[in-house]
């Protein structure tokens, strides 16, 4: 149902935030995908949307792409 789908997404976003907040360095899509137990497409969709909203910062390209919380200099200082 639509309610369960929205709850799953909400829980996934909360988990994503918790992972990024606890990370010492920006993290890879693969790590987030593994920890969130979701598809690569789902991980990218969430990360892209949160980046576009200004909540996350994306660094690097290709396999070197990493994500961190926006405004958290501690995460972004070790690129």
Coordinates of C-alpha atoms in Angstrom, one line a residue:
X1 CA 0.0 0.0 0.0
X2 CA 1.0 3.6 -0.4
X3 CA 1.2 4.2 3.3
X4 CA 3.7 1.3 3.8
X5 CA 5.7 2.6 0.9
X6 CA 6.0 6.0 2.4
X7 CA 6.9 4.6 5.8
X8 CA 9.6 2.5 4.2
X9 CA 11.0 5.6 2.5
X10 CA 10.8 7.6 5.7
X11 CA 12.6 4.9 7.6
X12 CA 15.2 4.6 4.8
X13 CA 15.9 8.4 4.9
X14 CA 16.2 8.3 8.7
X15 CA 18.6 5.4 8.5
X16 CA 20.6 7.2 5.7
X17 CA 20.9 10.3 8.0
X18 CA 22.0 8.1 10.9
X19 CA 24.7 6.4 8.8
X20 CA 26.0 9.7 7.4
X21 CA 25.9 11.4 10.8
X22 CA 28.0 8.6 12.4
X23 CA 30.5 8.3 9.5
X24 CA 33.9 9.8 10.1
X25 CA 34.3 10.4 6.3
X26 CA 31.9 10.7 3.4
X27 CA 30.5 7.3 2.4
X28 CA 30.0 5.4 -0.9
X29 CA 26.7 4.6 -2.5
X30 CA 27.7 0.9 -2.2
X31 CA 28.0 1.2 1.6
X32 CA 24.7 3.0 1.9
X33 CA 23.1 0.4 -0.4
X34 CA 24.4 -2.4 1.8
X35 CA 23.4 -0.8 5.1
X36 CA 20.0 0.3 3.9
X37 CA 19.4 -3.1 2.2
X38 CA 18.0 -1.4 -0.9
X39 CA 18.7 -1.5 -4.6
X40 CA 21.4 0.7 -6.2
X41 CA 18.7 2.6 -8.0
X42 CA 16.8 3.3 -4.8
X43 CA 20.0 4.5 -3.1
X44 CA 20.8 6.8 -6.0
X45 CA 17.3 8.2 -6.1
X46 CA 17.3 9.0 -2.4
X47 CA 20.8 10.5 -2.5
X48 CA 20.1 12.6 -5.6
X49 CA 16.9 14.0 -4.1
X50 CA 18.5 14.8 -0.7
X51 CA 21.5 16.4 -2.5
X52 CA 19.2 18.5 -4.7
X53 CA 17.4 19.7 -1.5
X54 CA 20.8 20.8 -0.1
X55 CA 20.8 18.3 2.7
X56 CA 23.7 16.2 1.4
X57 CA 26.9 17.1 -0.4
X58 CA 28.3 14.9 -3.1
X59 CA 32.1 14.8 -3.8
X60 CA 34.1 13.0 -6.4
X61 CA 33.1 11.2 -9.6
X62 CA 32.5 7.7 -10.7
X63 CA 33.7 5.1 -8.2
X64 CA 35.2 7.9 -6.2
X65 CA 31.8 9.5 -5.5
X66 CA 31.1 10.0 -1.8
X67 CA 28.2 11.6 0.2
X68 CA 28.2 13.5 3.4
X69 CA 25.8 15.7 5.3
X70 CA 25.7 19.3 4.1
X71 CA 27.2 21.8 6.5
X72 CA 29.3 19.1 8.3
X73 CA 32.8 20.3 7.7
X74 CA 34.2 17.3 9.6
X75 CA 32.8 14.9 7.0
X76 CA 34.0 16.9 4.0
X77 CA 37.5 17.7 5.2
X78 CA 38.9 14.3 4.4
X79 CA 38.1 14.0 0.6

